[in-house]
GROMACS .gro file of N, CA and C in nm:
model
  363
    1UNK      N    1   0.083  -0.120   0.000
    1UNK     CA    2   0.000   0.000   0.000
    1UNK      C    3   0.087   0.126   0.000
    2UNK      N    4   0.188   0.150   0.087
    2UNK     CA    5   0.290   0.239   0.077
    2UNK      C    6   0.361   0.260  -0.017
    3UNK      N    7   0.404   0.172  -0.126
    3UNK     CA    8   0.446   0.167  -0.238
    3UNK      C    9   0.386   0.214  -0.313
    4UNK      N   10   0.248   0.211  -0.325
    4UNK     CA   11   0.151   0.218  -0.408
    4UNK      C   12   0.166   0.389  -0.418
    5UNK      N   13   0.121   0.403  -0.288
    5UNK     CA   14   0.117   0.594  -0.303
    5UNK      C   15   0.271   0.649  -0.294
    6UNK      N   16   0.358   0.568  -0.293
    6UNK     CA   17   0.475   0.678  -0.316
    6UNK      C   18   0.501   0.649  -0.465
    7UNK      N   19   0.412   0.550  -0.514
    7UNK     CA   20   0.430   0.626  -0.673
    7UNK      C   21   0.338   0.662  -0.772
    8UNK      N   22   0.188   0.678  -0.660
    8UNK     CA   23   0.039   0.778  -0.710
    8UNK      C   24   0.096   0.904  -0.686
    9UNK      N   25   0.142   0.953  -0.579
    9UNK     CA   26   0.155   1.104  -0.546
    9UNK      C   27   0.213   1.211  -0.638
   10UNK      N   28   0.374   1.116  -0.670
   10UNK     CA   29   0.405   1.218  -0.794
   10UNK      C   30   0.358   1.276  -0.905
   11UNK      N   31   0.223   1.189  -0.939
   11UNK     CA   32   0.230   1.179  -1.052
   11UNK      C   33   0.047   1.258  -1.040
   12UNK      N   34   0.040   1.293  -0.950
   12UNK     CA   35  -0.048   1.365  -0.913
   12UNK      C   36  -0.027   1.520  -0.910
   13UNK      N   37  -0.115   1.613  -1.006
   13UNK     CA   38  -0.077   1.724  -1.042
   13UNK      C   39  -0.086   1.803  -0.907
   14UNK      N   40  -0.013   1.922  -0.894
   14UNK     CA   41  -0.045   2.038  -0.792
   14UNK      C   42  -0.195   2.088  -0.822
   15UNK      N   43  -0.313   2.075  -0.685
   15UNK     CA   44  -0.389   2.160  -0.676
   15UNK      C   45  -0.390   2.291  -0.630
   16UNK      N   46  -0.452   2.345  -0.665
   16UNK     CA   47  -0.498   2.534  -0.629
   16UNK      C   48  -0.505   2.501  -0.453
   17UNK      N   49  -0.557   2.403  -0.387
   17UNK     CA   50  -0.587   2.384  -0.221
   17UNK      C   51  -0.433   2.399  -0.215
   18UNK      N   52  -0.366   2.347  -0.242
   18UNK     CA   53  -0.200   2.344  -0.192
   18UNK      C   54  -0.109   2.487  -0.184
   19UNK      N   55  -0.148   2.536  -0.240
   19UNK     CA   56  -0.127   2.669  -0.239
   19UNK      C   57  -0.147   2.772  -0.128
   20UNK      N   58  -0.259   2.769  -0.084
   20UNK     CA   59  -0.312   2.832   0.036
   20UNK      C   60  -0.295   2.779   0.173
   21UNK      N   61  -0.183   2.650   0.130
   21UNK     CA   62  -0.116   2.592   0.291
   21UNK      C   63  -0.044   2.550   0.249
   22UNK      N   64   0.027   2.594   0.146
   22UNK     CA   65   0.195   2.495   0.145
   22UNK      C   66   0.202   2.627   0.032
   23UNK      N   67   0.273   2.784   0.021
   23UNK     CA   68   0.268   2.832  -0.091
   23UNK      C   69   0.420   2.806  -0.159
   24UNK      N   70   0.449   2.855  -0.278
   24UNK     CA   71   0.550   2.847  -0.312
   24UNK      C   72   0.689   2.921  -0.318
   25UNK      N   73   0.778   2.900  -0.427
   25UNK     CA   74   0.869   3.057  -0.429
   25UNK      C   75   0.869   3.147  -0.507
   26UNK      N   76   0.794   3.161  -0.591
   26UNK     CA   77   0.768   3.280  -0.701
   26UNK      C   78   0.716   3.390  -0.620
   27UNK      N   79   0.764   3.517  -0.604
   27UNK     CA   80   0.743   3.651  -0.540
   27UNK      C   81   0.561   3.656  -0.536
   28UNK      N   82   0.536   3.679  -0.357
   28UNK     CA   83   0.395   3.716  -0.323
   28UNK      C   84   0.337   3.829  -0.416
   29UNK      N   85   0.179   3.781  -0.439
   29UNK     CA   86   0.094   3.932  -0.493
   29UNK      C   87   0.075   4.022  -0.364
   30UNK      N   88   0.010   4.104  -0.411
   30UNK     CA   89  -0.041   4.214  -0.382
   30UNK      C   90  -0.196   4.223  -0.323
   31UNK      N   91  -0.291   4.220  -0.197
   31UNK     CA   92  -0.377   4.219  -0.208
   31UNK      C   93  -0.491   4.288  -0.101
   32UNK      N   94  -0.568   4.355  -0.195
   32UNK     CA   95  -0.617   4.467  -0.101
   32UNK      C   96  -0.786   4.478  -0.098
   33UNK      N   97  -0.866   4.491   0.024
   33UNK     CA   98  -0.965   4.463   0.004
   33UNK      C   99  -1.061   4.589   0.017
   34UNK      N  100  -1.200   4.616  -0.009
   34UNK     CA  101  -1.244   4.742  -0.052
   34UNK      C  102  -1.271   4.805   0.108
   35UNK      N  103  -1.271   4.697   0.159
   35UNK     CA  104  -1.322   4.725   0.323
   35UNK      C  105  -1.255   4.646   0.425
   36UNK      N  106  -1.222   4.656   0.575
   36UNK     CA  107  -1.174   4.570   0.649
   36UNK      C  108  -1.275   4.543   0.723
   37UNK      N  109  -1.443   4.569   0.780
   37UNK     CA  110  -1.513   4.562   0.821
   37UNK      C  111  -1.649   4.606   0.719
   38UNK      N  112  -1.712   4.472   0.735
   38UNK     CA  113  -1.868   4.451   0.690
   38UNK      C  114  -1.969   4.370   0.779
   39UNK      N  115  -2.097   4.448   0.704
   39UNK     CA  116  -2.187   4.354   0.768
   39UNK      C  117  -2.241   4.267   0.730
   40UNK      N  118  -2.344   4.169   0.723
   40UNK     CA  119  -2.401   4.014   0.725
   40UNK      C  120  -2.438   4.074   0.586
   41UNK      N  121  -2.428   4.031   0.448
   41UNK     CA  122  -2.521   4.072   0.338
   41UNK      C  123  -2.430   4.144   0.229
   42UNK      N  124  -2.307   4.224   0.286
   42UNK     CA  125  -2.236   4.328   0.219
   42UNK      C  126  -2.189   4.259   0.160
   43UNK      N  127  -2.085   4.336   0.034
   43UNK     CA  128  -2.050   4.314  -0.055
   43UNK      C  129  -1.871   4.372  -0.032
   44UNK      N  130  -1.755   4.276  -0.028
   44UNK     CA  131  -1.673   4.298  -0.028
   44UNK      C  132  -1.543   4.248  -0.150
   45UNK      N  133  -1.516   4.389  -0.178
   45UNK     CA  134  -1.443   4.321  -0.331
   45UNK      C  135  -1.281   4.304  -0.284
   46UNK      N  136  -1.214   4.234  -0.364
   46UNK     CA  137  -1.082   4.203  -0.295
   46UNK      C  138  -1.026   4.158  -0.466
   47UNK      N  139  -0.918   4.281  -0.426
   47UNK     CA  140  -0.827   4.223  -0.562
   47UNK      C  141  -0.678   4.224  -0.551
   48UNK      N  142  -0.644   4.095  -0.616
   48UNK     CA  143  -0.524   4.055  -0.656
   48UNK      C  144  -0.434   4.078  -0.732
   49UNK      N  145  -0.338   4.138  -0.705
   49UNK     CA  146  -0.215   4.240  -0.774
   49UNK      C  147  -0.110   4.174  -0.803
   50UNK      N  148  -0.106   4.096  -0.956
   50UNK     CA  149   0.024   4.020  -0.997
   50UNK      C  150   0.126   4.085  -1.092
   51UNK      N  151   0.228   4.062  -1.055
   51UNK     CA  152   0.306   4.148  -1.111
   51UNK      C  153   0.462   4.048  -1.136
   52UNK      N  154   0.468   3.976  -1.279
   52UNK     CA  155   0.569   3.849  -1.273
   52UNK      C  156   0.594   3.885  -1.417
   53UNK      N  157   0.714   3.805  -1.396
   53UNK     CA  158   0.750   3.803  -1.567
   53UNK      C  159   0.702   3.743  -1.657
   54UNK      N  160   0.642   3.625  -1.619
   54UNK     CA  161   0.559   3.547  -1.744
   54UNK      C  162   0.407   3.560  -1.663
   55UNK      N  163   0.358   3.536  -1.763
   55UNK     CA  164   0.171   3.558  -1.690
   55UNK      C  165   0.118   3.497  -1.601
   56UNK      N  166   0.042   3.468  -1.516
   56UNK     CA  167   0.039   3.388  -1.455
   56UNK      C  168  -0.112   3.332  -1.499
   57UNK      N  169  -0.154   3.210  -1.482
   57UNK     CA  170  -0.246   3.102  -1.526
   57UNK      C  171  -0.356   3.059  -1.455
   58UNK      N  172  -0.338   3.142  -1.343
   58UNK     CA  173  -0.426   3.073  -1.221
   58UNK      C  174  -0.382   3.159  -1.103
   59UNK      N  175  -0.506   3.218  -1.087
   59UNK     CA  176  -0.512   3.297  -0.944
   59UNK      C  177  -0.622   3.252  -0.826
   60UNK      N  178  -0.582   3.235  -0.708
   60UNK     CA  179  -0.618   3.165  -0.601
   60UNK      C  180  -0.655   3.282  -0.488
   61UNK      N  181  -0.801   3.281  -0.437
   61UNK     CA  182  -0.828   3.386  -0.350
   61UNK      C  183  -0.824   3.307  -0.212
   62UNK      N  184  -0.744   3.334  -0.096
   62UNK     CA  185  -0.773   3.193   0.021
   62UNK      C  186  -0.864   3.281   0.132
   63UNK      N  187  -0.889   3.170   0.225
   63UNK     CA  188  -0.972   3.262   0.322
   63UNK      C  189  -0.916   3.188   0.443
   64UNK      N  190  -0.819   3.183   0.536
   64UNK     CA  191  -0.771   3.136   0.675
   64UNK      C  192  -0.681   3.013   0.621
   65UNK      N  193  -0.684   3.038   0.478
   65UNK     CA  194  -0.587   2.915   0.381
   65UNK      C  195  -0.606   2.793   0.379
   66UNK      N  196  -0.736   2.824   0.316
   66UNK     CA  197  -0.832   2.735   0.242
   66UNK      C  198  -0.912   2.824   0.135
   67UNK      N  199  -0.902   2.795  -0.001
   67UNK     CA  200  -0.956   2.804  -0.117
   67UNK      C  201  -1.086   2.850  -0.091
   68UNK      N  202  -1.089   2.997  -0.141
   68UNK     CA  203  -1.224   3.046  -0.163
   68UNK      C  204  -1.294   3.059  -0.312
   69UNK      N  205  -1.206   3.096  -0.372
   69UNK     CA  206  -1.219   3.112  -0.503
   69UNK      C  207  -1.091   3.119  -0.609
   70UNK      N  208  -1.075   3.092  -0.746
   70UNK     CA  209  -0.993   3.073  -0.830
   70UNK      C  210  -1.056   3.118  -0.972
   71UNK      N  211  -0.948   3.144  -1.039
   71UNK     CA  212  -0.955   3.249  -1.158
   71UNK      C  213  -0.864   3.218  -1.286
   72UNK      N  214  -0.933   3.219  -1.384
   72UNK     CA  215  -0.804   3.180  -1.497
   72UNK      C  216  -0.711   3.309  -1.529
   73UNK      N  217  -0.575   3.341  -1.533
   73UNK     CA  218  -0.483   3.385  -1.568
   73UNK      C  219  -0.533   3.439  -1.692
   74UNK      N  220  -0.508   3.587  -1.721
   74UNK     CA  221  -0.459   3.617  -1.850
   74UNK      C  222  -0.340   3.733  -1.902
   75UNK      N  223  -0.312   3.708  -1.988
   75UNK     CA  224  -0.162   3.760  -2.049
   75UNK      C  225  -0.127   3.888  -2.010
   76UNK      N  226  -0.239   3.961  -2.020
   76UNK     CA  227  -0.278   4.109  -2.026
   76UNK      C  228  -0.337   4.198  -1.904
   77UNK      N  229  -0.353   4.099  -1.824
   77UNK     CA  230  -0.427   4.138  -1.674
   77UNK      C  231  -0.292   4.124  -1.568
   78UNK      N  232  -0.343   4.251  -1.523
   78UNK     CA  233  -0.185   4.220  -1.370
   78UNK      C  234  -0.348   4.257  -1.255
   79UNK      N  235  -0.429   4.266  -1.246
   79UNK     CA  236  -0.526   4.259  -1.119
   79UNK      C  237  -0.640   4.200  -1.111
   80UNK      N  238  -0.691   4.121  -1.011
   80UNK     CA  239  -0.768   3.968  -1.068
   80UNK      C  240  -0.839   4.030  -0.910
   81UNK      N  241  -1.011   4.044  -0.962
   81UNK     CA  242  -1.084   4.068  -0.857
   81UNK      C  243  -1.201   3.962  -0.848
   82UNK      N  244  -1.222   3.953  -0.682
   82UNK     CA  245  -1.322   3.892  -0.650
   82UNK      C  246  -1.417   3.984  -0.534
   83UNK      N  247  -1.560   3.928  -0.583
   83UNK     CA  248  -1.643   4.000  -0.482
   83UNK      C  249  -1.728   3.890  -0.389
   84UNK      N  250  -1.707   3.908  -0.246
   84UNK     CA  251  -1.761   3.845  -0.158
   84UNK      C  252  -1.868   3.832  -0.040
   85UNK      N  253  -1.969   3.791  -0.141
   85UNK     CA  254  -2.077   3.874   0.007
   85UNK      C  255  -2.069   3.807   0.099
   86UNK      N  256  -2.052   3.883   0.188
   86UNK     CA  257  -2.005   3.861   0.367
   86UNK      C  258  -2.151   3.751   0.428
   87UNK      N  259  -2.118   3.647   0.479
   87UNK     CA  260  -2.184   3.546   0.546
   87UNK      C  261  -2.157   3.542   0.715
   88UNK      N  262  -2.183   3.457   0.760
   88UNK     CA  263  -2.193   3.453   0.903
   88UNK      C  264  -2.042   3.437   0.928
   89UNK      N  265  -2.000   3.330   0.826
   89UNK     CA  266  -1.817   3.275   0.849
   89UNK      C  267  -1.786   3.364   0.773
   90UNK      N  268  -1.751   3.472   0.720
   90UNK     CA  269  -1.676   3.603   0.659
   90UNK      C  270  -1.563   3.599   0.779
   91UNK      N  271  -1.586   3.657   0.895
   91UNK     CA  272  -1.481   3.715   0.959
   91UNK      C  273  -1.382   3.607   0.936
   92UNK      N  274  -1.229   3.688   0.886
   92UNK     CA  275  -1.104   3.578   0.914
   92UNK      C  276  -1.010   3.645   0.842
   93UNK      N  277  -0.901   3.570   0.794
   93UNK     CA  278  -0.794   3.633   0.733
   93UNK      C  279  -0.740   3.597   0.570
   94UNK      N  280  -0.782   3.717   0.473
   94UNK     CA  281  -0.758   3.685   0.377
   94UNK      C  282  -0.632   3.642   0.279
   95UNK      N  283  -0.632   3.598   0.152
   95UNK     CA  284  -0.483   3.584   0.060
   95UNK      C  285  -0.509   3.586  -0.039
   96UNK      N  286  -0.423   3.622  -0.141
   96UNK     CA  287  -0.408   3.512  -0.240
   96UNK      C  288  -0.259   3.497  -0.282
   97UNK      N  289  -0.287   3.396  -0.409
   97UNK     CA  290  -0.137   3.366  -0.489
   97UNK      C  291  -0.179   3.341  -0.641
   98UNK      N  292  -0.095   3.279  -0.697
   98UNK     CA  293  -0.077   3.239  -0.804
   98UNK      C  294  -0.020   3.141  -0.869
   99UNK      N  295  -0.049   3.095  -0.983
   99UNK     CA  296   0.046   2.991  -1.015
   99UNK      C  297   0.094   3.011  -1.163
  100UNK      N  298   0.235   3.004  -1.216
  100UNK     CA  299   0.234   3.004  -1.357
  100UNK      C  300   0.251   2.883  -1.380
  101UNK      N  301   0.268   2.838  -1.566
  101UNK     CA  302   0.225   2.712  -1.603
  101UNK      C  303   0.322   2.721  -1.686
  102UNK      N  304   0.451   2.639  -1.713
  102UNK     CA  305   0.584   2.630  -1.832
  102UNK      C  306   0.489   2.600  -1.929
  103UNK      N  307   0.644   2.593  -2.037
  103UNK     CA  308   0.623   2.528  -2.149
  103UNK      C  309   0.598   2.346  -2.143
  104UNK      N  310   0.659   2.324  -2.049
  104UNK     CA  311   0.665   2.139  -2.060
  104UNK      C  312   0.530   2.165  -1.949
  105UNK      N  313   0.407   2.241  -1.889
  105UNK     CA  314   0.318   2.201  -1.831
  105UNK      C  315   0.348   2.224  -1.688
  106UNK      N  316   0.484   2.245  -1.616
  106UNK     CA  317   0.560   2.231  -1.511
  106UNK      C  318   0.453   2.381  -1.437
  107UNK      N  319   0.425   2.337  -1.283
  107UNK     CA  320   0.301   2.421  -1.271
  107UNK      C  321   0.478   2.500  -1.143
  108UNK      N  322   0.412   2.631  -1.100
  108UNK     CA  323   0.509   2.684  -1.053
  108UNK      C  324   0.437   2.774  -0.915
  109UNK      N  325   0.453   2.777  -0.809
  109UNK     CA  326   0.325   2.860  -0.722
  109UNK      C  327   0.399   2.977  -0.651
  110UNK      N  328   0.319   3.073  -0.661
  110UNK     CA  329   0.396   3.197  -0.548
  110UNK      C  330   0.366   3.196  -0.413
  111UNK      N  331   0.433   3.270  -0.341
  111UNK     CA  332   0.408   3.291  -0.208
  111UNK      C  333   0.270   3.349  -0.157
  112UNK      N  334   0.198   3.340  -0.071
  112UNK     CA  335   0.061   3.386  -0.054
  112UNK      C  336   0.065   3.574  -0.007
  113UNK      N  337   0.030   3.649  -0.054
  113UNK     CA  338   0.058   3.768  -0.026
  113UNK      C  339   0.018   3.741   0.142
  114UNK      N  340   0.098   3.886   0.167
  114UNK     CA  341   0.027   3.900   0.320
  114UNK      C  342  -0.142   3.946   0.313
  115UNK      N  343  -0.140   3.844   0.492
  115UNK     CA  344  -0.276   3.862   0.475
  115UNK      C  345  -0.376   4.006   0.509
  116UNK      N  346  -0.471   4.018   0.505
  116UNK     CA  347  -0.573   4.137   0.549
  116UNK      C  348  -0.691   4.039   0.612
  117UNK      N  349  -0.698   4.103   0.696
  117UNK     CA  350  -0.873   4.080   0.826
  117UNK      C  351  -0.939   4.141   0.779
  118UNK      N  352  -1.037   4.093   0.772
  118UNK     CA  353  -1.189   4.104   0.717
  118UNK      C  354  -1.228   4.098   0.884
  119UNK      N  355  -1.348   4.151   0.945
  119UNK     CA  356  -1.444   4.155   1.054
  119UNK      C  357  -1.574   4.158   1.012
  120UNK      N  358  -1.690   4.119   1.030
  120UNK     CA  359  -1.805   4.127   1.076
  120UNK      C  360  -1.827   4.224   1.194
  121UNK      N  361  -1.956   4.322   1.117
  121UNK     CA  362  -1.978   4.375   1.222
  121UNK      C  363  -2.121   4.343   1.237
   0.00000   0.00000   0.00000
């Protein structure tokens, strides 16, 4: 059985969840949210500020680093927004990152920006 998964795992691609608790070494985004305090219903936008040499492919919004939401990469975009209406579990601490994608497919992940608190009021 041990055998078995030490040679399923490799061969098992990087998910977007891995990111938001294991990030990588490609330089943290940028990320800033419209508000640090909302109430039950509101609407809080939060965007992601990438700024890399090759594009990145996949942007990851975390929430206490666990996957809230994800976004396809494009060539031409350096700020990747999400809007979140605030629920009962809102309050906590936000992120995101990124991931670029080589030429041979080779997936690559950045560091999770620092985070920002969100509150419920």
């Amino acid at each position: 059985m041990i055998l078995f998964l030490c040679i399923l795992l490799p061969a098992l691609s990087p998910s977007s969840q891995e990111i938001c608790s294991a990030p990588g070494a490609l330089p943290a985004p940028d990320l800033y949210l419209s508000q640090t305090s909302a109430q039950l219903g509101n609407s809080v936008q939060l965007q992601c500020s990438v700024i890399s040499q090759d594009p990145a492919t996949r942007i990851i919004f975390c929430k206490d680093r666990e996957e809230i939401s994800f976004q396809k990469g494009s060539e031409n975009k350096v700020i990747y927004s999400y809007n979140h209406t605030v629920s009962s579990g809102s309050s906590g601490n936000y992120a995101c990152g990124y991931e670029i994608k080589d030429s041979d497919k080779r997936v690559t992940k950045s560091q999770l920006s620092p985070a920002k608190h969100l509150n419920m009021t």
